[in-house]
Short mmCIF file of C-alpha atoms and ligand atoms in Angstrom, two decimals:
data_model
loop_
_atom_site.label_atom_id
_atom_site.label_comp_id
_atom_site.label_asym_id
_atom_site.label_seq_id
_atom_site.Cartn_x
_atom_site.Cartn_y
_atom_site.Cartn_z
CA MET X 1 -68.77 42.72 21.31
CA GLN X 2 -71.80 44.24 19.62
CA MET X 3 -73.38 47.41 20.94
CA PRO X 4 -76.78 48.53 19.60
CA ASP X 5 -75.44 51.86 18.26
CA GLY X 6 -71.72 51.40 18.90
CA PRO X 7 -70.18 51.79 22.34
CA PRO X 8 -71.45 54.72 24.45
CA ALA X 9 -69.25 57.75 23.82
CA GLU X 10 -68.04 57.97 27.41
CA ILE X 11 -66.40 54.51 27.45
CA ASP X 12 -62.66 54.50 28.07
CA LEU X 13 -61.43 51.60 25.94
CA THR X 14 -57.88 51.90 27.25
CA ARG X 15 -58.82 50.63 30.73
CA PRO X 16 -60.60 47.43 31.75
CA SER X 17 -63.92 47.86 33.55
CA ALA X 18 -65.04 45.84 36.57
CA ALA X 19 -68.50 45.34 35.06
CA ARG X 20 -67.10 43.96 31.80
CA VAL X 21 -64.53 41.71 33.51
CA TYR X 22 -67.37 40.36 35.63
CA ASP X 23 -69.47 39.83 32.50
CA TYR X 24 -66.60 37.86 30.93
CA PHE X 25 -66.33 35.60 33.97
CA LEU X 26 -70.08 34.98 33.90
CA GLY X 27 -69.84 33.91 30.25
CA GLY X 28 -71.34 37.08 28.80
CA ALA X 29 -70.45 38.75 25.50
CA HIS X 30 -70.36 42.36 26.64
CA ASN X 31 -66.62 42.83 27.08
CA PHE X 32 -63.62 44.07 25.15
CA GLU X 33 -60.09 42.73 24.60
CA ILE X 34 -58.71 44.92 27.40
CA ASP X 35 -61.22 43.34 29.82
CA ARG X 36 -60.49 39.79 28.67
CA GLN X 37 -56.76 40.32 29.15
CA LEU X 38 -57.28 41.34 32.78
CA ALA X 39 -59.76 38.49 33.33
CA GLU X 40 -57.28 35.94 31.94
CA GLN X 41 -54.50 37.33 34.12
CA ILE X 42 -56.75 37.02 37.17
CA ALA X 43 -57.75 33.49 36.17
CA SER X 44 -54.10 32.48 35.83
CA MET X 45 -53.42 33.67 39.38
CA THR X 46 -56.34 31.89 41.02
CA PRO X 47 -59.41 29.99 39.81
CA ASN X 48 -61.24 31.26 42.86
CA LEU X 49 -62.07 34.76 41.73
CA ALA X 50 -64.09 33.64 38.70
CA ALA X 51 -65.84 31.09 40.90
CA THR X 52 -66.54 33.85 43.42
CA MET X 53 -68.32 35.94 40.81
CA ARG X 54 -70.56 33.05 39.79
CA SER X 55 -71.18 32.26 43.43
CA GLY X 56 -72.12 35.92 43.95
CA ARG X 57 -74.78 35.77 41.26
CA ASP X 58 -76.17 32.56 42.82
CA PHE X 59 -76.27 34.19 46.27
CA LEU X 60 -78.18 37.15 44.81
CA ARG X 61 -80.71 34.86 43.14
CA ARG X 62 -81.34 32.96 46.41
CA ALA X 63 -81.66 36.20 48.37
CA VAL X 64 -84.15 37.69 45.88
CA ARG X 65 -86.29 34.54 46.17
CA VAL X 66 -86.35 34.90 49.95
CA LEU X 67 -87.46 38.52 49.58
CA LEU X 68 -90.16 37.53 47.08
CA ASP X 69 -91.43 34.89 49.53
CA ALA X 70 -91.61 37.64 52.15
CA GLY X 71 -93.86 39.66 49.81
CA ILE X 72 -91.33 42.15 48.44
CA ASP X 73 -92.46 43.27 44.99
CA GLN X 74 -90.14 46.25 44.35
CA PHE X 75 -86.36 46.10 44.10
CA LEU X 76 -83.63 48.72 43.89
CA ASP X 77 -80.56 46.89 42.51
CA ILE X 78 -77.47 49.11 42.81
CA GLY X 79 -74.32 47.94 41.00
CA SER X 80 -76.54 45.69 38.92
CA GLY X 81 -73.88 45.03 36.28
CA ILE X 82 -74.23 43.82 32.72
CA PRO X 83 -77.34 41.76 32.13
CA THR X 84 -76.55 38.07 32.08
CA VAL X 85 -78.61 35.01 32.76
CA GLY X 86 -80.38 35.08 36.12
CA ASN X 87 -80.89 38.83 36.29
CA VAL X 88 -82.94 40.13 39.18
CA HIS X 89 -85.97 41.00 36.99
CA GLU X 90 -85.98 37.49 35.53
CA VAL X 91 -85.99 35.88 38.97
CA ALA X 92 -88.47 38.38 40.41
CA GLN X 93 -90.92 38.57 37.51
CA ALA X 94 -90.95 34.77 37.12
CA ALA X 95 -92.34 34.62 40.66
CA ASN X 96 -94.40 37.80 40.49
CA PRO X 97 -95.05 39.26 37.02
CA LYS X 98 -95.92 42.58 38.67
CA ALA X 99 -92.56 42.91 40.44
CA ARG X 100 -90.83 46.22 39.70
CA ILE X 101 -87.07 46.60 39.45
CA VAL X 102 -84.88 49.69 39.17
CA TYR X 103 -81.34 48.85 38.12
CA VAL X 104 -78.48 51.25 38.85
CA ASP X 105 -74.91 51.09 37.60
CA ILE X 106 -71.98 53.47 37.18
CA ASP X 107 -70.73 51.69 34.05
CA PRO X 108 -72.05 53.08 30.74
CA VAL X 109 -71.79 49.68 29.00
CA ALA X 110 -73.79 48.00 31.75
CA VAL X 111 -76.42 50.74 31.50
CA ALA X 112 -76.61 50.65 27.68
CA HIS X 113 -77.02 46.89 27.60
CA SER X 114 -79.49 46.85 30.44
CA ARG X 115 -81.64 49.44 28.62
CA GLU X 116 -81.45 47.41 25.41
CA LEU X 117 -82.42 44.20 27.20
CA LEU X 118 -85.25 45.80 29.13
CA ALA X 119 -86.82 47.79 26.29
CA GLY X 120 -90.51 46.99 26.44
CA ASN X 121 -90.44 45.83 30.06
CA ASP X 122 -92.45 48.68 31.61
CA LEU X 123 -91.91 47.45 35.15
CA THR X 124 -88.16 48.03 35.01
CA ALA X 125 -85.91 51.09 34.67
CA VAL X 126 -82.15 51.57 34.44
CA LEU X 127 -80.37 54.51 36.06
CA HIS X 128 -76.82 55.58 35.22
CA ALA X 129 -75.74 56.65 38.69
CA ASP X 130 -73.14 56.26 41.40
CA LEU X 131 -73.73 54.55 44.75
CA ARG X 132 -71.75 57.44 46.24
CA GLU X 133 -74.73 59.69 45.41
CA PRO X 134 -77.49 57.84 47.24
CA GLU X 135 -79.86 60.84 47.42
CA ARG X 136 -79.76 61.13 43.65
CA ILE X 137 -80.45 57.40 43.26
CA LEU X 138 -83.37 57.61 45.67
CA ALA X 139 -84.81 60.66 43.90
CA GLU X 140 -84.50 59.12 40.43
CA ALA X 141 -85.91 55.78 41.62
CA ARG X 142 -88.91 57.70 43.02
CA GLU X 143 -89.28 59.68 39.80
CA SER X 144 -89.29 56.46 37.78
CA GLY X 145 -92.66 55.78 39.40
CA LEU X 146 -91.59 52.17 39.96
CA ILE X 147 -90.46 52.36 43.59
CA ASP X 148 -92.72 53.57 46.38
CA PHE X 149 -90.50 54.08 49.42
CA ASP X 150 -93.56 54.22 51.69
CA ARG X 151 -93.90 50.49 51.05
CA PRO X 152 -91.31 47.75 51.78
CA VAL X 153 -88.56 47.61 49.20
CA GLY X 154 -85.67 45.24 48.58
CA ILE X 155 -82.38 47.13 48.33
CA LEU X 156 -79.75 44.98 46.62
CA LEU X 157 -76.05 45.78 46.89
CA ALA X 158 -74.44 42.66 45.48
CA GLY X 159 -70.73 42.85 44.86
CA VAL X 160 -70.66 46.65 44.76
CA VAL X 161 -69.88 48.21 48.16
CA HIS X 162 -66.28 46.94 47.95
CA PHE X 163 -65.85 49.39 45.07
CA VAL X 164 -66.41 52.27 47.50
CA PRO X 165 -63.21 53.26 49.33
CA ASN X 166 -63.34 54.18 53.01
CA ALA X 167 -62.68 57.82 52.07
CA ASP X 168 -66.16 57.87 50.47
CA ARG X 169 -67.73 56.71 53.76
CA PRO X 170 -69.64 53.59 52.66
CA GLY X 171 -71.27 53.32 56.09
CA ASP X 172 -72.91 56.73 55.62
CA LEU X 173 -74.06 55.84 52.09
CA LEU X 174 -75.71 52.67 53.37
CA ALA X 175 -77.31 54.58 56.25
CA THR X 176 -78.87 57.02 53.76
CA LEU X 177 -80.35 54.15 51.77
CA ARG X 178 -81.66 52.40 54.91
CA ALA X 179 -83.22 55.63 56.18
CA ALA X 180 -85.30 55.93 53.01
CA ALA X 181 -86.77 52.43 53.32
CA ALA X 182 -90.11 51.68 55.02
CA PRO X 183 -90.34 49.08 57.81
CA GLY X 184 -90.56 45.62 56.30
CA SER X 185 -87.85 46.47 53.77
CA TYR X 186 -84.84 44.23 53.19
CA LEU X 187 -81.19 44.91 52.47
CA VAL X 188 -79.03 42.37 50.62
CA VAL X 189 -75.24 42.83 50.67
CA SER X 190 -72.41 40.71 49.31
CA HIS X 191 -68.89 42.02 49.67
CA SER X 192 -65.33 40.81 49.03
CA THR X 193 -63.18 40.10 52.06
CA PHE X 194 -59.59 39.46 53.06
CA GLU X 195 -60.68 37.09 55.83
CA ASP X 196 -59.70 33.45 55.31
CA GLN X 197 -58.12 34.26 51.92
CA PRO X 198 -54.87 32.88 50.51
CA GLN X 199 -52.26 35.37 49.28
CA GLU X 200 -52.94 34.60 45.59
CA MET X 201 -56.58 35.67 46.02
CA LEU X 202 -55.52 38.92 47.67
CA ASP X 203 -53.04 39.53 44.84
CA ALA X 204 -55.71 38.86 42.21
CA GLN X 205 -58.15 41.25 43.92
CA ARG X 206 -55.42 43.90 43.88
CA LEU X 207 -55.52 43.90 40.06
CA SER X 208 -58.80 45.81 40.31
CA ALA X 209 -56.56 48.88 40.73
CA ARG X 210 -56.23 48.78 36.93
CA THR X 211 -59.91 49.61 36.56
CA ASP X 212 -61.65 52.84 37.54
CA THR X 213 -63.16 51.00 40.50
CA GLU X 214 -60.51 49.58 42.80
CA ILE X 215 -61.70 47.06 45.39
CA THR X 216 -61.46 47.59 49.17
CA LEU X 217 -61.54 44.22 50.93
CA ARG X 218 -63.28 44.36 54.33
CA SER X 219 -63.73 42.18 57.42
CA ARG X 220 -66.91 40.33 58.29
CA ALA X 221 -67.47 42.84 61.13
CA GLU X 222 -67.19 45.83 58.79
CA ILE X 223 -69.52 44.22 56.26
CA SER X 224 -72.03 43.36 59.01
CA SER X 225 -72.02 47.00 60.12
CA PHE X 226 -73.54 48.00 56.76
CA PHE X 227 -76.85 46.53 57.97
CA GLY X 228 -77.01 49.09 60.82
CA ASP X 229 -79.72 48.22 63.35
CA TRP X 230 -81.73 46.07 60.93
CA THR X 231 -82.30 42.43 61.86
CA ILE X 232 -79.80 40.17 60.12
CA LEU X 233 -81.56 37.00 58.93
CA GLU X 234 -80.21 33.52 59.59
CA PRO X 235 -77.57 32.25 58.96
CA GLY X 236 -75.99 35.70 59.36
CA VAL X 237 -73.21 37.28 57.33
CA VAL X 238 -71.44 34.20 55.98
CA HIS X 239 -69.32 32.98 53.09
CA MET X 240 -71.78 33.22 50.21
CA PRO X 241 -72.34 29.50 49.46
CA LEU X 242 -73.36 29.01 53.10
CA TRP X 243 -76.24 31.50 52.82
CA ARG X 244 -79.33 29.30 52.50
CA PRO X 245 -77.97 26.96 49.79
CA ASP X 246 -80.60 25.38 47.54
CA SER X 247 -79.14 22.03 48.53
CA PRO X 248 -76.47 21.05 51.08
CA SER X 249 -74.56 19.43 48.21
CA ASP X 250 -74.12 22.91 46.69
CA VAL X 251 -71.66 23.71 49.48
CA ASP X 252 -68.23 22.19 49.06
CA GLU X 253 -65.59 21.71 51.75
CA HIS X 254 -64.14 25.17 51.29
CA PRO X 255 -66.89 27.78 51.07
CA GLU X 256 -64.32 30.35 52.19
CA ARG X 257 -62.53 30.08 48.86
CA PHE X 258 -65.31 32.25 47.42
CA GLY X 259 -63.74 35.39 48.81
CA ALA X 260 -66.85 37.29 49.78
CA PHE X 261 -69.43 37.41 52.55
CA GLY X 262 -73.16 37.69 51.96
CA GLY X 263 -76.04 38.59 54.23
CA VAL X 264 -79.64 39.81 54.28
CA ALA X 265 -81.32 42.03 56.88
CA ARG X 266 -84.89 43.22 57.51
CA HIS X 267 -86.04 46.62 58.75
CA ASP X 268 -88.22 45.67 61.68
CA GLN X 269 -90.54 48.14 63.40
CA PRO X 270 -88.98 49.38 66.63
CA ALA X 271 -90.75 47.75 69.62
CA GLY X 272 -93.29 49.86 71.49
C1 SAM E 301 -69.20 42.61 40.48
S1 SAM E 301 -70.45 43.48 39.58
C2 SAM E 301 -71.92 42.85 40.41
C3 SAM E 301 -73.11 42.69 39.51
C4 SAM E 301 -74.39 42.17 40.18
N1 SAM E 301 -74.81 43.02 41.28
C5 SAM E 301 -74.23 40.75 40.68
O1 SAM E 301 -74.05 40.56 41.88
O2 SAM E 301 -74.28 39.82 39.89
C6 SAM E 301 -70.29 45.10 40.29
C7 SAM E 301 -71.00 46.21 39.53
O3 SAM E 301 -70.95 47.41 40.34
C8 SAM E 301 -70.76 48.51 39.49
N2 SAM E 301 -70.23 49.62 40.30
C9 SAM E 301 -68.97 49.77 40.79
N3 SAM E 301 -68.90 50.92 41.51
C10 SAM E 301 -70.14 51.48 41.49
C11 SAM E 301 -70.69 52.67 42.05
N4 SAM E 301 -69.95 53.52 42.77
N5 SAM E 301 -72.00 52.96 41.82
C12 SAM E 301 -72.77 52.10 41.07
N6 SAM E 301 -72.29 50.97 40.50
C13 SAM E 301 -70.99 50.66 40.72
C14 SAM E 301 -69.82 48.00 38.42
O4 SAM E 301 -69.90 48.80 37.25
C15 SAM E 301 -70.33 46.58 38.21
O5 SAM E 301 -71.30 46.54 37.20
#
């Protein structure tokens, strides 16, 4: 892979990275041999995990369109990954050229490539930060001048909360993010699950232990709890292909084989 000025100094090339494995599965070029080896091992165990990643990107695109239709014009995308086709800013700015997006990722390669891709796009910023430090993310997003938390914002957590172990209290992290958002804001979450999954999928997910960001699979109930008291939009927290498909023919007979749930919730004003 080509980096603008060589790989960022802090990259550990002896371990695969979740962001780069994901990039490989999406057909991107921002990955190293160590990542491709893990991706190929995963692919040999089950075809479903690669399909899940593509399905996750499609879910995110559909969710962002729903938020745009609702008038959301500022997005905080945490765990945004390596830029590949169908990035949030592409979807958002195609619909609203004034849409503002702050990307956040823990992976230095994802951050370096995002900055390279977005150079010259003044309505976007890229933060190198950790979801486990939500106050810092909120402060830096504010400082970027792109996100006004007094107005409705779309907070996107697609395929990232499962990288936070229970010991790091993901429920509290999500509550901090929700508390910062004005009424009318939306929260988008997709998250890997053990529910309805065959053993080979669970075994493949377990390989994430080789990266710095091991996955914690969670139940639909646990994932739903991340929305707190916000109003979960129809059709609820569902297997990702079932969330407002562009066409019914996009959903095959086994939507559960994409081993993740997705949902979207809105911060409604309390009654009274
Ligand atoms: C599976 S990718 C999802 C990319 C994108 N959101 C999507 O849905 O297409 C997960 C991303 O989360 C990032 N990540 C993992 N743990 C994180 C953390 N604690 N804070 C921020 N980003 C994290 C990884 O580096 C990776 O880029």
